[in-house]
Coordinates of C-alpha atoms in Angstrom, one line a residue:
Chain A
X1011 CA 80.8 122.5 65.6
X1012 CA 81.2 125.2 62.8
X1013 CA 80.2 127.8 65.2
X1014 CA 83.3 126.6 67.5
X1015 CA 86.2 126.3 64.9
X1016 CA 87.1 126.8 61.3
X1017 CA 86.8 124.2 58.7
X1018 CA 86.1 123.3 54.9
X1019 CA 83.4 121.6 53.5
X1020 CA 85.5 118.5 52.3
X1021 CA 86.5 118.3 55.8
X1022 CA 82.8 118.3 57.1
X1023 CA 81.8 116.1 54.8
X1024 CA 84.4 113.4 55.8
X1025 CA 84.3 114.1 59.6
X1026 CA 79.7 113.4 58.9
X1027 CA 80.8 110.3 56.5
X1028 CA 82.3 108.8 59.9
X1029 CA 79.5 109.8 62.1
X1030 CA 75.7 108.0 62.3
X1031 CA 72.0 109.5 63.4
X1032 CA 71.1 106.9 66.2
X1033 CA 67.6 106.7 67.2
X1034 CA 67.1 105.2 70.5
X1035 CA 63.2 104.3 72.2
X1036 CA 63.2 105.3 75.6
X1037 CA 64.6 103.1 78.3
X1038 CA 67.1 101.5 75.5
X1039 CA 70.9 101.3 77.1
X1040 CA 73.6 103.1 75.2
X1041 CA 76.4 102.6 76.9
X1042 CA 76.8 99.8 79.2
X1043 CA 78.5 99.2 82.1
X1044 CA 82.2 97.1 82.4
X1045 CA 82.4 98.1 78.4
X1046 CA 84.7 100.2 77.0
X1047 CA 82.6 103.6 75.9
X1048 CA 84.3 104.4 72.4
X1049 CA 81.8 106.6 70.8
X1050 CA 80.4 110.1 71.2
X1051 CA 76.9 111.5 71.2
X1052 CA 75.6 114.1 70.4
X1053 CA 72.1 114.8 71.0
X1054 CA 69.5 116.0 69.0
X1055 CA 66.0 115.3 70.3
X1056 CA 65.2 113.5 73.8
X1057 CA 66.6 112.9 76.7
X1058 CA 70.3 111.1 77.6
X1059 CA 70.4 109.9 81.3
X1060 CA 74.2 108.9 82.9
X1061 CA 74.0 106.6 85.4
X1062 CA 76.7 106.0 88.1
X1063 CA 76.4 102.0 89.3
X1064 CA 76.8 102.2 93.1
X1065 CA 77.5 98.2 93.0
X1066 CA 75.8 95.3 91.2
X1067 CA 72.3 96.2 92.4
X1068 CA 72.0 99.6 92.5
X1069 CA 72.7 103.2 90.4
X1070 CA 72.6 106.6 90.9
X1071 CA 71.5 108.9 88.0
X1072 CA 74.3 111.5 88.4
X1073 CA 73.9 113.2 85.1
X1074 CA 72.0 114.0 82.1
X1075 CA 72.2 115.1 78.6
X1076 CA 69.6 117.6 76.8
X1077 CA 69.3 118.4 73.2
X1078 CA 72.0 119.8 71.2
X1079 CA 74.8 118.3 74.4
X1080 CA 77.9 116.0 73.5
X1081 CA 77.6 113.0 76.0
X1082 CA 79.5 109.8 76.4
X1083 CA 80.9 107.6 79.7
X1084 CA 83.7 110.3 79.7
X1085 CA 86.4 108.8 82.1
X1086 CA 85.8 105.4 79.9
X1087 CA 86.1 107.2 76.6
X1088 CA 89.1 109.6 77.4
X1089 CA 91.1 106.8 79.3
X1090 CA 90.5 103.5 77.4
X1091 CA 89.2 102.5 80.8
X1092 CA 86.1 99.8 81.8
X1093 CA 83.3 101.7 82.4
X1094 CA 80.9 102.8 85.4
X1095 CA 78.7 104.1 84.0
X1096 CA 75.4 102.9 82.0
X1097 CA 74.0 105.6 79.3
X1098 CA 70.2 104.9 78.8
X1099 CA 67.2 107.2 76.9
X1100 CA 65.1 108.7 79.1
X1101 CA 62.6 109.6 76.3
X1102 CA 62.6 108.5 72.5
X1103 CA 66.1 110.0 71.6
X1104 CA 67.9 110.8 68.4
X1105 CA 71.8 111.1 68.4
X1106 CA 74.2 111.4 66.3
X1107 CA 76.8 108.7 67.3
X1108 CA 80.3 109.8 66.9
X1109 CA 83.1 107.1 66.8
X1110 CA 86.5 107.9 68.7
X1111 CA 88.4 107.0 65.3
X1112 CA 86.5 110.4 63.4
X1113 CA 87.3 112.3 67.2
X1114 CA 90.7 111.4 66.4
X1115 CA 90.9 112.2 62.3
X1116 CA 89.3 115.8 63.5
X1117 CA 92.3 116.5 65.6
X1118 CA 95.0 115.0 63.5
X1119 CA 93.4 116.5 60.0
X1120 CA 91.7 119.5 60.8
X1121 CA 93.7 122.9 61.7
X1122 CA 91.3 123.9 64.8
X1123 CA 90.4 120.0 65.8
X1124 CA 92.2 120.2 68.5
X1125 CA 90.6 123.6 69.7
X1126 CA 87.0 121.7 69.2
X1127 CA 88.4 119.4 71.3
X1128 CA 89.4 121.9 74.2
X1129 CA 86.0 123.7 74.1
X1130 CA 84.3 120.1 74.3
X1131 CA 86.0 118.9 77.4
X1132 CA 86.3 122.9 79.4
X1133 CA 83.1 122.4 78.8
X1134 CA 82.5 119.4 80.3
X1135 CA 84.4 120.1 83.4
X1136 CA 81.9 123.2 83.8
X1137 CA 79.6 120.7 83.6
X1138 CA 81.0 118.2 86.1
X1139 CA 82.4 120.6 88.9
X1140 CA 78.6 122.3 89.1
X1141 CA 77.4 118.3 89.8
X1142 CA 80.3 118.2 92.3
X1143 CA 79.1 121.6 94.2
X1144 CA 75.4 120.3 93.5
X1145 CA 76.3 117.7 95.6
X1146 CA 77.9 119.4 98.3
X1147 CA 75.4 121.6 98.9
X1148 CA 73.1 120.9 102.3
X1149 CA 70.0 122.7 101.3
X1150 CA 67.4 121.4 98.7
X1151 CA 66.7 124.7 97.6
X1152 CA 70.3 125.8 96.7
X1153 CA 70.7 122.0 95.0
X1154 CA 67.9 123.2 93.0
X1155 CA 68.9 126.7 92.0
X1156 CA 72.1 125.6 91.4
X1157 CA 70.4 122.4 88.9
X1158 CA 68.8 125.4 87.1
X1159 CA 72.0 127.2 86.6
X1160 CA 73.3 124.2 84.5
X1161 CA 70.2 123.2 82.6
X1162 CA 68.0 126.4 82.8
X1163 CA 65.0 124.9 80.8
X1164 CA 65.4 121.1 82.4
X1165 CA 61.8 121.4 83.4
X1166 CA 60.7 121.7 79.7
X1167 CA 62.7 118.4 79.6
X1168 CA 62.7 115.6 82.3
X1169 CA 59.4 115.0 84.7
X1170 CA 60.1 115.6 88.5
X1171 CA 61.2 112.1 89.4
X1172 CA 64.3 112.6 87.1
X1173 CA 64.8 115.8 88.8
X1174 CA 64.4 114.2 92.2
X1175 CA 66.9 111.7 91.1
X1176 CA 69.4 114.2 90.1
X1177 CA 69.4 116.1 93.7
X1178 CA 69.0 113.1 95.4
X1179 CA 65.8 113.1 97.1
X1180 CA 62.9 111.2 97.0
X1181 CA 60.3 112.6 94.4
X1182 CA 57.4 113.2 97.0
X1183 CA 60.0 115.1 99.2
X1184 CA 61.1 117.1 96.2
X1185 CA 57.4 117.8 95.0
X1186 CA 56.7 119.1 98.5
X1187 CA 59.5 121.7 99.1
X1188 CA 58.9 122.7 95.5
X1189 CA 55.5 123.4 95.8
X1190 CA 56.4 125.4 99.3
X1191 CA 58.8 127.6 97.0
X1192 CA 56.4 127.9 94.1
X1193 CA 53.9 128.9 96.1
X1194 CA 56.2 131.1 98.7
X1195 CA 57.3 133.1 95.4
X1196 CA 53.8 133.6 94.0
X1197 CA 52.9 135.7 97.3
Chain B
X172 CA 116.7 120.2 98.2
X173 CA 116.1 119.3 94.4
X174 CA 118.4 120.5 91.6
X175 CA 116.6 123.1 89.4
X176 CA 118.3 121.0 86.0
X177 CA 116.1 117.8 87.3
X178 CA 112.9 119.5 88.0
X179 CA 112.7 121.2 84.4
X180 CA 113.4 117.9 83.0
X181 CA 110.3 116.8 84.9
X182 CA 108.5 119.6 83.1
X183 CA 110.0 118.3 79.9
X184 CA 109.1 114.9 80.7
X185 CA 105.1 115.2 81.3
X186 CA 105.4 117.5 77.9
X187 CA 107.2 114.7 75.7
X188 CA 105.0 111.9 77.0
X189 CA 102.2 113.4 75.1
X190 CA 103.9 116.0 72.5
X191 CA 106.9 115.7 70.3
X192 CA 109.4 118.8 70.9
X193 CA 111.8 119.6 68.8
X194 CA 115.6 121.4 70.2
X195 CA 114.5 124.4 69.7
X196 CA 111.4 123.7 72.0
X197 CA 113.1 122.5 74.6
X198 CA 115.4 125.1 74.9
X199 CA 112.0 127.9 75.3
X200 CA 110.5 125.8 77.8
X201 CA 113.2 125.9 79.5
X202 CA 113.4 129.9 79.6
X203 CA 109.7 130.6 80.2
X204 CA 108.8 128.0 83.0
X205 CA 109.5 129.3 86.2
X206 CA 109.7 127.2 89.0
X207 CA 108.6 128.2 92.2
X208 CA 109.9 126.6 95.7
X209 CA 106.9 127.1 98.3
X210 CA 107.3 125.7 101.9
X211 CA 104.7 123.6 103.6
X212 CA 102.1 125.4 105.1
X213 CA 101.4 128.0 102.6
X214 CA 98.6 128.6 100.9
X215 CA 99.2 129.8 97.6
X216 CA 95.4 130.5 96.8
X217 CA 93.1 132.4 99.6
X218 CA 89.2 131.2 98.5
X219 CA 87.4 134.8 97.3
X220 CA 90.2 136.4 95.4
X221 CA 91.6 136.4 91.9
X222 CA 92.8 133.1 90.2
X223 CA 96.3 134.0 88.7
X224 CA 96.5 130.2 86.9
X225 CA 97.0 126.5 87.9
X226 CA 99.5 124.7 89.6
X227 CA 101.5 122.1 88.5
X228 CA 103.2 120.2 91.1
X229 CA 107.1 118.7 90.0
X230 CA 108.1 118.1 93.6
X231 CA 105.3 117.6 97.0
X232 CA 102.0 117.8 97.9
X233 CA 99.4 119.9 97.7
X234 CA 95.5 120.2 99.3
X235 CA 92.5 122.0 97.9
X236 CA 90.4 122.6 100.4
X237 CA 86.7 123.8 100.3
X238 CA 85.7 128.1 101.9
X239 CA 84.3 126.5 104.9
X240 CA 85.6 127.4 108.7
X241 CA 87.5 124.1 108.8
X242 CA 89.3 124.2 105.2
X243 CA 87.8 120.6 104.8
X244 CA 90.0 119.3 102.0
X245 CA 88.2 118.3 98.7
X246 CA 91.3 116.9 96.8
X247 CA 95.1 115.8 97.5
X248 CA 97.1 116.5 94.6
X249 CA 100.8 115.3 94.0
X250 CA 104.2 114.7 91.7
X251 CA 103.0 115.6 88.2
X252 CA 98.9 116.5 89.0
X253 CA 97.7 120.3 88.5
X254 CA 95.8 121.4 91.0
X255 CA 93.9 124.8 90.7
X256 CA 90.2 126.3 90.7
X257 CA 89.7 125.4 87.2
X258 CA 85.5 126.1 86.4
X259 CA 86.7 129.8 88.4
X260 CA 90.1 130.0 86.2
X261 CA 87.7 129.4 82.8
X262 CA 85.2 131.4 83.8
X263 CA 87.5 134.5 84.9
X264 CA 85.9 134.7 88.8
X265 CA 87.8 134.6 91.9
X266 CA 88.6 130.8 93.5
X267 CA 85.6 129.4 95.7
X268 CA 88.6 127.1 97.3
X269 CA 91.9 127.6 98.5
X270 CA 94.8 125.8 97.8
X271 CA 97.6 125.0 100.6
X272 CA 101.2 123.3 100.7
X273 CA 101.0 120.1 103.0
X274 CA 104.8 119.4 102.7
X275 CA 107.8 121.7 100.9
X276 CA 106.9 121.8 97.2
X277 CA 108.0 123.1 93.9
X278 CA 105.4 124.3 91.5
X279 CA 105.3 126.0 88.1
X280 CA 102.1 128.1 87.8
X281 CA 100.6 127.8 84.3
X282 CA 98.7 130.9 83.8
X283 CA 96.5 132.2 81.1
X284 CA 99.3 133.9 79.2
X285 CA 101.2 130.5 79.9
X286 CA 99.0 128.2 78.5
X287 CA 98.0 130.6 75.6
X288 CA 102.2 130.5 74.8
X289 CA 102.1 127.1 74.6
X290 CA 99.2 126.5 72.7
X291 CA 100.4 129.2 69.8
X292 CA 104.8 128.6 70.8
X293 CA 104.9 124.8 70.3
X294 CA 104.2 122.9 66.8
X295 CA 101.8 120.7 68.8
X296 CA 101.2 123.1 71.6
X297 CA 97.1 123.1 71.0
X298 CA 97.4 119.4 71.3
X299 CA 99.2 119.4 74.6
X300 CA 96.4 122.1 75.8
X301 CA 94.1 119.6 74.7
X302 CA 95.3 116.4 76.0
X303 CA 95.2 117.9 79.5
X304 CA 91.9 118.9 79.3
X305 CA 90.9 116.0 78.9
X306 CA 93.3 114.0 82.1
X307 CA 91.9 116.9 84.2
X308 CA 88.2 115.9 82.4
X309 CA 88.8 112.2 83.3
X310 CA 90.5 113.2 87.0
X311 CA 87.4 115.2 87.8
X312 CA 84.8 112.5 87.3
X313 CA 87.0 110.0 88.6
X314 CA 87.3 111.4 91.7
X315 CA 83.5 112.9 91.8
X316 CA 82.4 109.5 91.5
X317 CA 84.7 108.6 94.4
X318 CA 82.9 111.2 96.1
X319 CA 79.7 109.2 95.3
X320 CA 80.5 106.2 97.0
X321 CA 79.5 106.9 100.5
X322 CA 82.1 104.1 101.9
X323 CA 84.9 105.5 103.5
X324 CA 87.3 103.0 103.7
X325 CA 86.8 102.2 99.9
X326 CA 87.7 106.3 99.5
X327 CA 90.5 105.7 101.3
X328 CA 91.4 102.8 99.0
X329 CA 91.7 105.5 95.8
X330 CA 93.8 107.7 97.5
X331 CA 96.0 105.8 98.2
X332 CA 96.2 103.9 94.6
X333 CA 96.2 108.0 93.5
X334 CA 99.4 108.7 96.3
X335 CA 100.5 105.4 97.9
X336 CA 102.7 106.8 100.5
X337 CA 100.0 109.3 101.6
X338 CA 99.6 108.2 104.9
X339 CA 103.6 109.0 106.0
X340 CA 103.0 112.6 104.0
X341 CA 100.0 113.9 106.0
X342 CA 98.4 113.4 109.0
X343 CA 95.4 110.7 110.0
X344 CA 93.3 114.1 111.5
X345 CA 94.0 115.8 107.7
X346 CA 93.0 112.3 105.7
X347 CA 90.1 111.8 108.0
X348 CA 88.8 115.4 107.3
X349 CA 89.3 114.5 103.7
X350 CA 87.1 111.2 104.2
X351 CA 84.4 113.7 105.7
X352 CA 84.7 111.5 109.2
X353 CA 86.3 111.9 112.7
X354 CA 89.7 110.7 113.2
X355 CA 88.8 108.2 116.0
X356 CA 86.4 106.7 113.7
X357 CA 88.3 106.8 110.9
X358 CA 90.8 105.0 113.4
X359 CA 88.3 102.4 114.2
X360 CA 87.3 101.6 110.5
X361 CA 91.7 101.2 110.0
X362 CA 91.8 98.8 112.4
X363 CA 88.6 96.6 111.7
X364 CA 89.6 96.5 108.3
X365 CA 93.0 94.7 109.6
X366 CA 91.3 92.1 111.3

């Protein structure tokens, strides 16, 4: 955040004094559906996976979030609205859990809060319109490439089933036409 | 045709709902919003060229449509929505979409310089900025997640809780386009859904 906008010390200190380090084992649910999401994360180590709940039954995983990324169930959080989505670690995760109130003393008590708030959510709508033209797209490949533009080192991260989630496919159908690129590139 | 006096005191309205102004405010909002009357039919933004700014609609409706040989809508946007390329407009590259009139509008384009006035002109200008990034943030998944679900009738349902009168604004060819089916089945679906 310090790289983003100017602040004091004393106002560090009391924005951190409202914030918590979270640690979350993998497969725990942050953020569950039909709540209200009221807190903000910010992720240090692990994996974050957002998950769009098609109906009772099923969900999609339509996002995810890599270290040092703010996440949250964004249209819940921004709107005061019931949520649709279900946040849950993907691997052992540590967050920093920021509550809406300390979101809200940053913008009403700190000169720049409101620019950190403007970088967070231009951001974030980079973010989200790549997922939207991700999902447009026809052709695995491109869905891929395109992935990669957005999270360049997401193979460091997440296995291939996560990815295969994330474009949509079935993992064996993903493993094959990525082995067929893979290997088309090595020639 | 729509007096000029009411449609900057639409632009004045969506302002105060979220920003206090003082007189003095008012008054340069007033001088440094242009509004723009566009008939239906035009497209303001051609995909592949420079974005000049957003669009924010006081009066009509607009489509965004995707660079494809059909212009398949993406988005309707109406009375009080801004509708623009907005990942091209941050990152300074020209528009992947295009954006067309449906029905006679009037517009005030927020450009760079625009937003950049408000955000250093108005005591809570940077809060303004910031409160509509994050209704466009919340618009954007919203309707992405619309996208999602693969049910077209239940798409249909959110438009029209988005623009209720839709369906006497634009045609059922344009809204079936929209729902990414073909109007006679998107006539079929209509009428089972009746019974």
């Amino acid at each position: 955040m310090s790289s983003q906008i100017n602040w004091s010390e004393p106002q560090q200190h009391e924005f951190i004094l409202q914030c918590s380090v979270k640690e979350f084992c993998k497969e725990k649910k942050i953020i569950k559906r039909i709540s209200i999401a009221n807190k903000l994360y910010f992720v240090n180590s692990g994996v974050l996976g957002i998950y769009f709940n098609l109906n009772e039954i099923e969900r999609k995983l339509w996002n995810i979030a890599l270290p040092y990324t703010f996440t949250t169930a964004w249209p819940s959080f921004l709107m005061n609205l019931p949520n649709k989505l279900e946040i849950i670690a993907l691997k052992d995760t540590v967050c920093v859990e920021i509550p809406i109130t300390a979101l809200q003393w940053l913008y009403e008590n700190v000169a720049e809060g409101d620019k950190f708030g403007t970088l967070l959510y231009q951001n974030q709508i980079i973010i989200a319109d790549s997922r939207f033209l991700i999902q447009k797209e026809t052709s695995l490949q491109k869905k891929y490439e395109n992935l990669l533009k957005i999270y360049p080192n997401i193979n460091k991260h997440v296995n291939k089933k996560v990815i295969s989630n994330l474009l949509d496919v079935s993992q064996e159908h993903f493993t094959r036409e990525y082995k067929k690129w893979y290997h088309s590139s090595k020639k | 045709m729509i007096k000029k006096q009411v449609l900057v005191e639409q632009i004045l309205k969506l302002m105060t709902d979220k920003i206090n102004l003082s007189e003095q405010e008012f008054g340069m909002v007033q001088k440094n919003f242009e509004i723009m009357k566009v008939s239906k039919k035009t497209i303001i933004l051609h995909p592949d060229t420079p974005i000049e700014g957003l669009y924010l609609i006081l009066d009509g409706l607009l489509r965004f449509f995707a660079n494809n040989e059909k212009k398949t809508t993406i988005r309707f946007k109406s009375n009080g929505e801004i509708v623009g390329d907005l990942v091209g407009f941050l990152k300074s590259k020209p528009s992947e979409f295009g954006i067309e009139t449906v029905e006679n509008s009037y517009i005030v384009l927020l450009s760079f310089e625009k937003i950049n006035w408000i955000e250093n002109n108005l005591k809570e200008g940077k809060k303004l900025i910031r409160i509509f990034y994050e209704i466009t943030l919340s618009t954007i998944l919203t309707q992405d997640f619309d996208l999602i679900n693969s049910d077209p009738l239940k798409r249909f349902d959110e438009l029209k809780d988005r623009i209720p009168d839709i369906e006497q604004r634009v045609s059922q060819k344009m809204i079936a386009t929209y729902l990414n089916i073909t109007p006679a089945y998107f006539s079929l679906l209509k009428s089972k859904a009746i019974k």
